[in-house]
Amino acid sequence: KAGVTQTPRYLIKTRGQQVTLSCSPISGHRSVSWYQQTPGQGLQFLFEYFSETQRNKGNFPGRFSGRQFSNSRSEMNVSTLELGDSALYLCASSLEGPSGGNEQFFGPGTRLTVL
Amino acid sequence: QKEVEQDPGPLSVPEGAIVSLNCTYSNSAFQYFMWYRQYSRKGPELLMYTYSSGNKEDGRFTAQVDKSSKYISLFIRDSQPSDSATYLCAMSRSTASKLTFGTGTRLQVTL
C-alpha cells in the first residue's frame, strides 16, 4: 500500500512569509503527527491530530498551526516565517496513536529553507 | 536540560562488531520506549518498541530498558554496512501521548 506522502518536498521562502505543508497519511490511519527536525535540536514534536481533533501539542509558538480533514489528510501552517524555522518537517501516521505498539510511519519530509 | 539525552556520535565500528547505543531520560512517567532508524534523506522507521522495563530481541537487535536508572539501550549484533544510519530513541507516557525523541546517534559501519 502507498506510504505517507508529503508535499512539497522542498520549499524556499523569505522571512515574514507564511507556508502551508501537506501530508497524506496511509489509508485507514487516523492519527497524524508533525515533527520539526534540525541538526541542533533533533526531532521535536509539533502536534498530533486524531479524527480531525488536535490531541497533543508540543512547545512551539502559535505561529505553528495545523488541521486534519475528514479523510485524515493534514496540513500544517507556519505564519510570519523566521530564519530559525528552516528545518525538515516530517509527518507521521499511525492507526491509533504515535506510541506503544502502534507503528508510526514517517513520510520523506518537506525541507523548508527560510532566507 | 533535555528530557532525553543521546550521544550524537558519530560512532564508527568495523563490520561484525557489536554496537551499543544508549539514551538517558529524566521523566519517570515515560512507559513506552522506542528505537527508530533514519537513513540519509529519509524519514525515520520504527525498529523496536518496549513497554516498561525489560529486554526485547528481534533478530540482530536487542532493546533494553532500565527504568530504575532511567536508561535505555539498543544493541546491534554482527553489524553490517547497511546498518549505517542515525538511530533515534523515543519515549512516551502512554500510547496516545506525544513522543519525545533523543537527538540521534550517527552510526557508521565500515568494511
mmCIF file of C-alpha atoms in Angstrom:
data_model
loop_
_atom_site.group_PDB
_atom_site.id
_atom_site.type_symbol
_atom_site.label_atom_id
_atom_site.label_comp_id
_atom_site.label_asym_id
_atom_site.label_seq_id
_atom_site.Cartn_x
_atom_site.Cartn_y
_atom_site.Cartn_z
ATOM 1 C CA LYS A 1 0.000 0.000 0.000
ATOM 2 C CA ALA A 2 1.077 3.591 -0.529
ATOM 3 C CA GLY A 3 3.172 5.201 2.183
ATOM 4 C CA VAL A 4 2.900 8.622 3.774
ATOM 5 C CA THR A 5 3.278 11.367 1.209
ATOM 6 C CA GLN A 6 4.275 14.958 1.849
ATOM 7 C CA THR A 7 4.119 17.908 -0.497
ATOM 8 C CA PRO A 8 6.041 19.853 -1.453
ATOM 9 C CA ARG A 9 9.375 18.128 -0.878
ATOM 10 C CA TYR A 10 11.383 21.334 -0.978
ATOM 11 C CA LEU A 11 10.381 24.906 -0.305
ATOM 12 C CA ILE A 12 12.228 28.215 -0.165
ATOM 13 C CA LYS A 13 10.566 31.189 1.488
ATOM 14 C CA THR A 14 11.641 34.565 2.834
ATOM 15 C CA ARG A 15 11.249 35.927 6.332
ATOM 16 C CA GLY A 16 7.764 37.147 7.137
ATOM 17 C CA GLN A 17 6.014 34.926 4.612
ATOM 18 C CA GLN A 18 3.725 32.078 5.513
ATOM 19 C CA VAL A 19 3.784 28.478 4.328
ATOM 20 C CA THR A 20 1.416 25.512 4.207
ATOM 21 C CA LEU A 21 2.680 21.935 4.126
ATOM 22 C CA SER A 22 0.551 18.947 3.266
ATOM 23 C CA CYS A 23 0.561 15.354 4.447
ATOM 24 C CA SER A 24 -1.432 12.388 3.162
ATOM 25 C CA PRO A 25 -1.378 9.514 5.656
ATOM 26 C CA ILE A 26 -1.564 5.813 4.904
ATOM 27 C CA SER A 27 -5.102 4.778 4.086
ATOM 28 C CA GLY A 28 -7.024 3.875 7.253
ATOM 29 C CA HIS A 29 -4.673 5.720 9.600
ATOM 30 C CA ARG A 30 -6.461 8.209 11.824
ATOM 31 C CA SER A 31 -3.512 9.682 13.726
ATOM 32 C CA VAL A 32 -1.202 12.194 12.067
ATOM 33 C CA SER A 33 1.741 13.766 13.887
ATOM 34 C CA TRP A 34 4.032 16.554 12.762
ATOM 35 C CA TYR A 35 7.674 16.985 13.744
ATOM 36 C CA GLN A 36 10.394 19.534 13.123
ATOM 37 C CA GLN A 37 13.900 18.135 12.641
ATOM 38 C CA THR A 38 17.012 20.298 12.876
ATOM 39 C CA PRO A 39 20.678 19.345 13.369
ATOM 40 C CA GLY A 40 20.885 21.075 16.737
ATOM 41 C CA GLN A 41 17.551 20.138 18.313
ATOM 42 C CA GLY A 42 16.818 16.826 16.635
ATOM 43 C CA LEU A 43 13.224 15.701 16.162
ATOM 44 C CA GLN A 44 10.776 17.890 18.018
ATOM 45 C CA PHE A 45 7.076 17.165 18.266
ATOM 46 C CA LEU A 46 4.780 19.865 16.894
ATOM 47 C CA PHE A 47 1.279 18.411 17.222
ATOM 48 C CA GLU A 48 -0.841 15.329 16.659
ATOM 49 C CA TYR A 49 -4.284 15.107 15.126
ATOM 50 C CA PHE A 50 -6.657 12.221 15.619
ATOM 51 C CA SER A 51 -10.019 12.080 13.853
ATOM 52 C CA GLU A 52 -9.850 15.801 12.982
ATOM 53 C CA THR A 53 -9.084 16.882 16.582
ATOM 54 C CA GLN A 54 -5.781 18.108 17.916
ATOM 55 C CA ARG A 55 -4.963 15.587 20.639
ATOM 56 C CA ASN A 56 -1.414 16.571 21.582
ATOM 57 C CA LYS A 57 0.609 19.727 21.195
ATOM 58 C CA GLY A 58 4.319 20.419 21.542
ATOM 59 C CA ASN A 59 6.063 23.533 22.792
ATOM 60 C CA PHE A 60 6.007 25.648 19.667
ATOM 61 C CA PRO A 61 4.708 29.217 19.300
ATOM 62 C CA GLY A 62 1.245 29.932 17.965
ATOM 63 C CA ARG A 63 2.717 30.710 14.530
ATOM 64 C CA PHE A 64 2.673 26.949 14.009
ATOM 65 C CA SER A 65 -0.781 25.545 13.445
ATOM 66 C CA GLY A 66 -2.361 22.566 11.799
ATOM 67 C CA ARG A 67 -5.560 20.848 10.912
ATOM 68 C CA GLN A 68 -6.850 17.500 9.797
ATOM 69 C CA PHE A 69 -9.586 16.851 7.295
ATOM 70 C CA SER A 70 -12.278 14.194 7.332
ATOM 71 C CA ASN A 71 -10.195 11.990 5.002
ATOM 72 C CA SER A 72 -7.326 12.188 7.563
ATOM 73 C CA ARG A 73 -5.160 14.332 5.308
ATOM 74 C CA SER A 74 -3.413 17.003 7.330
ATOM 75 C CA GLU A 75 -1.888 20.395 6.753
ATOM 76 C CA MET A 76 0.413 22.473 8.871
ATOM 77 C CA ASN A 77 0.837 26.202 8.525
ATOM 78 C CA VAL A 78 3.642 28.441 9.676
ATOM 79 C CA SER A 79 2.949 32.166 9.632
ATOM 80 C CA THR A 80 5.461 35.019 9.795
ATOM 81 C CA LEU A 81 8.412 32.798 8.970
ATOM 82 C CA GLU A 82 11.688 33.298 10.825
ATOM 83 C CA LEU A 83 15.181 32.164 9.821
ATOM 84 C CA GLY A 84 15.098 29.605 12.657
ATOM 85 C CA ASP A 85 12.126 27.868 11.053
ATOM 86 C CA SER A 86 14.432 26.388 8.424
ATOM 87 C CA ALA A 87 14.184 22.654 9.029
ATOM 88 C CA LEU A 88 12.962 19.316 7.770
ATOM 89 C CA TYR A 89 9.261 18.952 8.614
ATOM 90 C CA LEU A 90 8.176 15.351 8.995
ATOM 91 C CA CYS A 91 4.701 13.949 9.058
ATOM 92 C CA ALA A 92 3.924 10.531 10.507
ATOM 93 C CA SER A 93 0.743 8.492 10.536
ATOM 94 C CA SER A 94 -0.470 5.558 12.583
ATOM 95 C CA LEU A 95 -3.703 3.690 13.170
ATOM 96 C CA GLU A 96 -4.485 4.881 16.682
ATOM 97 C CA GLY A 97 -1.608 6.938 18.041
ATOM 98 C CA PRO A 98 2.133 7.598 17.865
ATOM 99 C CA SER A 99 3.362 5.302 20.599
ATOM 100 C CA GLY A 100 3.458 1.810 22.003
ATOM 101 C CA GLY A 101 2.640 -0.956 19.591
ATOM 102 C CA ASN A 102 1.093 1.488 17.149
ATOM 103 C CA GLU A 103 3.741 1.669 14.483
ATOM 104 C CA GLN A 104 4.175 5.194 13.251
ATOM 105 C CA PHE A 105 5.126 5.560 9.584
ATOM 106 C CA PHE A 106 7.030 8.658 8.551
ATOM 107 C CA GLY A 107 6.902 10.487 5.255
ATOM 108 C CA PRO A 108 10.037 11.729 3.484
ATOM 109 C CA GLY A 109 9.613 15.237 4.856
ATOM 110 C CA THR A 110 9.436 18.749 3.466
ATOM 111 C CA ARG A 111 12.724 20.658 3.509
ATOM 112 C CA LEU A 112 11.904 24.302 4.290
ATOM 113 C CA THR A 113 14.541 26.972 3.832
ATOM 114 C CA VAL A 114 13.832 30.490 5.072
ATOM 115 C CA LEU A 115 16.013 33.238 3.609
ATOM 116 C CA GLN B 1 18.409 20.101 30.383
ATOM 117 C CA LYS B 2 16.657 17.971 27.780
ATOM 118 C CA GLU B 3 14.197 15.291 28.848
ATOM 119 C CA VAL B 4 16.029 12.727 26.697
ATOM 120 C CA GLU B 5 19.796 12.735 26.225
ATOM 121 C CA GLN B 6 21.572 10.825 23.478
ATOM 122 C CA ASP B 7 25.209 10.973 22.416
ATOM 123 C CA PRO B 8 25.233 12.321 18.843
ATOM 124 C CA GLY B 9 28.348 10.381 17.829
ATOM 125 C CA PRO B 10 29.430 9.726 15.177
ATOM 126 C CA LEU B 11 30.156 6.164 16.179
ATOM 127 C CA SER B 12 32.373 4.220 13.779
ATOM 128 C CA VAL B 13 32.721 0.435 14.090
ATOM 129 C CA PRO B 14 34.079 -2.327 11.844
ATOM 130 C CA GLU B 15 31.718 -4.771 10.179
ATOM 131 C CA GLY B 16 30.751 -7.608 12.503
ATOM 132 C CA ALA B 17 31.166 -5.600 15.711
ATOM 133 C CA ILE B 18 28.566 -5.362 18.448
ATOM 134 C CA VAL B 19 27.155 -1.854 18.668
ATOM 135 C CA SER B 20 25.729 -0.330 21.821
ATOM 136 C CA LEU B 21 23.536 2.762 21.565
ATOM 137 C CA ASN B 22 22.156 4.470 24.650
ATOM 138 C CA CYS B 23 19.770 7.119 25.909
ATOM 139 C CA THR B 24 19.107 8.535 29.338
ATOM 140 C CA TYR B 25 15.945 10.331 30.363
ATOM 141 C CA SER B 26 14.666 12.376 33.254
ATOM 142 C CA ASN B 27 10.870 11.914 33.158
ATOM 143 C CA SER B 28 9.891 8.907 35.277
ATOM 144 C CA ALA B 29 6.411 8.942 33.697
ATOM 145 C CA PHE B 30 7.744 7.501 30.434
ATOM 146 C CA GLN B 31 6.378 3.976 29.915
ATOM 147 C CA TYR B 32 6.896 3.293 26.201
ATOM 148 C CA PHE B 33 10.360 3.233 24.679
ATOM 149 C CA MET B 34 11.156 3.062 21.009
ATOM 150 C CA TRP B 35 14.133 2.986 18.692
ATOM 151 C CA TYR B 36 13.938 4.452 15.217
ATOM 152 C CA ARG B 37 16.456 4.231 12.380
ATOM 153 C CA GLN B 38 16.841 7.065 9.900
ATOM 154 C CA TYR B 39 18.786 6.779 6.677
ATOM 155 C CA SER B 40 20.039 9.908 4.977
ATOM 156 C CA ARG B 41 17.273 11.840 3.195
ATOM 157 C CA LYS B 42 14.589 9.503 4.537
ATOM 158 C CA GLY B 43 12.042 9.648 7.345
ATOM 159 C CA PRO B 44 12.668 7.568 10.492
ATOM 160 C CA GLU B 45 11.405 3.987 10.613
ATOM 161 C CA LEU B 46 10.446 2.104 13.767
ATOM 162 C CA LEU B 47 12.933 -0.617 14.725
ATOM 163 C CA MET B 48 11.721 -1.748 18.114
ATOM 164 C CA TYR B 49 9.451 -0.757 20.942
ATOM 165 C CA THR B 50 9.386 -1.843 24.576
ATOM 166 C CA TYR B 51 6.829 -1.285 27.288
ATOM 167 C CA SER B 52 8.220 -0.566 30.765
ATOM 168 C CA SER B 53 11.409 -2.341 31.877
ATOM 169 C CA GLY B 54 12.989 -5.414 30.388
ATOM 170 C CA ASN B 55 14.608 -6.767 27.255
ATOM 171 C CA LYS B 56 13.261 -7.394 23.788
ATOM 172 C CA GLU B 57 15.060 -9.183 20.983
ATOM 173 C CA ASP B 58 14.367 -9.088 17.251
ATOM 174 C CA GLY B 59 16.939 -10.720 15.032
ATOM 175 C CA ARG B 60 20.243 -8.907 15.431
ATOM 176 C CA PHE B 61 18.665 -6.165 17.541
ATOM 177 C CA THR B 62 18.111 -6.167 21.316
ATOM 178 C CA ALA B 63 16.445 -3.354 23.224
ATOM 179 C CA GLN B 64 16.892 -2.959 26.966
ATOM 180 C CA VAL B 65 15.076 -0.659 29.359
ATOM 181 C CA ASP B 66 16.175 0.007 32.940
ATOM 182 C CA LYS B 67 13.552 2.307 34.431
ATOM 183 C CA SER B 68 15.266 2.424 37.818
ATOM 184 C CA SER B 69 18.296 4.031 36.171
ATOM 185 C CA LYS B 70 16.270 5.869 33.509
ATOM 186 C CA TYR B 71 18.498 4.310 30.871
ATOM 187 C CA ILE B 72 17.699 2.516 27.622
ATOM 188 C CA SER B 73 19.968 0.711 25.195
ATOM 189 C CA LEU B 74 19.894 -0.760 21.718
ATOM 190 C CA PHE B 75 22.393 -3.475 20.844
ATOM 191 C CA ILE B 76 23.158 -4.465 17.271
ATOM 192 C CA ARG B 77 24.966 -7.768 16.805
ATOM 193 C CA ASP B 78 27.047 -8.642 13.749
ATOM 194 C CA SER B 79 26.777 -5.078 12.455
ATOM 195 C CA GLN B 80 26.601 -4.608 8.687
ATOM 196 C CA PRO B 81 27.419 -1.626 6.454
ATOM 197 C CA SER B 82 23.678 -1.400 5.772
ATOM 198 C CA ASP B 83 23.206 -0.557 9.473
ATOM 199 C CA SER B 84 24.949 2.778 8.856
ATOM 200 C CA ALA B 85 22.304 5.332 9.758
ATOM 201 C CA THR B 86 21.186 7.639 12.534
ATOM 202 C CA TYR B 87 19.492 5.879 15.442
ATOM 203 C CA LEU B 88 16.928 7.805 17.457
ATOM 204 C CA CYS B 89 15.466 6.809 20.775
ATOM 205 C CA ALA B 90 11.946 7.959 21.582
ATOM 206 C CA MET B 91 9.667 7.605 24.566
ATOM 207 C CA SER B 92 6.167 8.486 25.742
ATOM 208 C CA ARG B 93 3.845 8.295 28.745
ATOM 209 C CA SER B 94 1.085 6.401 27.003
ATOM 210 C CA THR B 95 0.111 5.004 23.628
ATOM 211 C CA ALA B 96 -1.814 8.184 22.848
ATOM 212 C CA SER B 97 0.659 10.751 24.099
ATOM 213 C CA LYS B 98 3.359 12.547 22.178
ATOM 214 C CA LEU B 99 6.777 11.087 21.528
ATOM 215 C CA THR B 100 9.898 12.736 22.922
ATOM 216 C CA PHE B 101 12.965 11.953 20.826
ATOM 217 C CA GLY B 102 16.664 11.952 21.534
ATOM 218 C CA THR B 103 18.813 13.913 19.107
ATOM 219 C CA GLY B 104 20.062 10.708 17.461
ATOM 220 C CA THR B 105 23.378 8.860 17.221
ATOM 221 C CA ARG B 106 25.021 8.617 13.820
ATOM 222 C CA LEU B 107 26.461 5.129 13.249
ATOM 223 C CA GLN B 108 28.979 4.220 10.552
ATOM 224 C CA VAL B 109 29.808 0.542 9.987
ATOM 225 C CA THR B 110 32.968 0.175 7.937
ATOM 226 C CA LEU B 111 34.116 -2.752 5.786
#
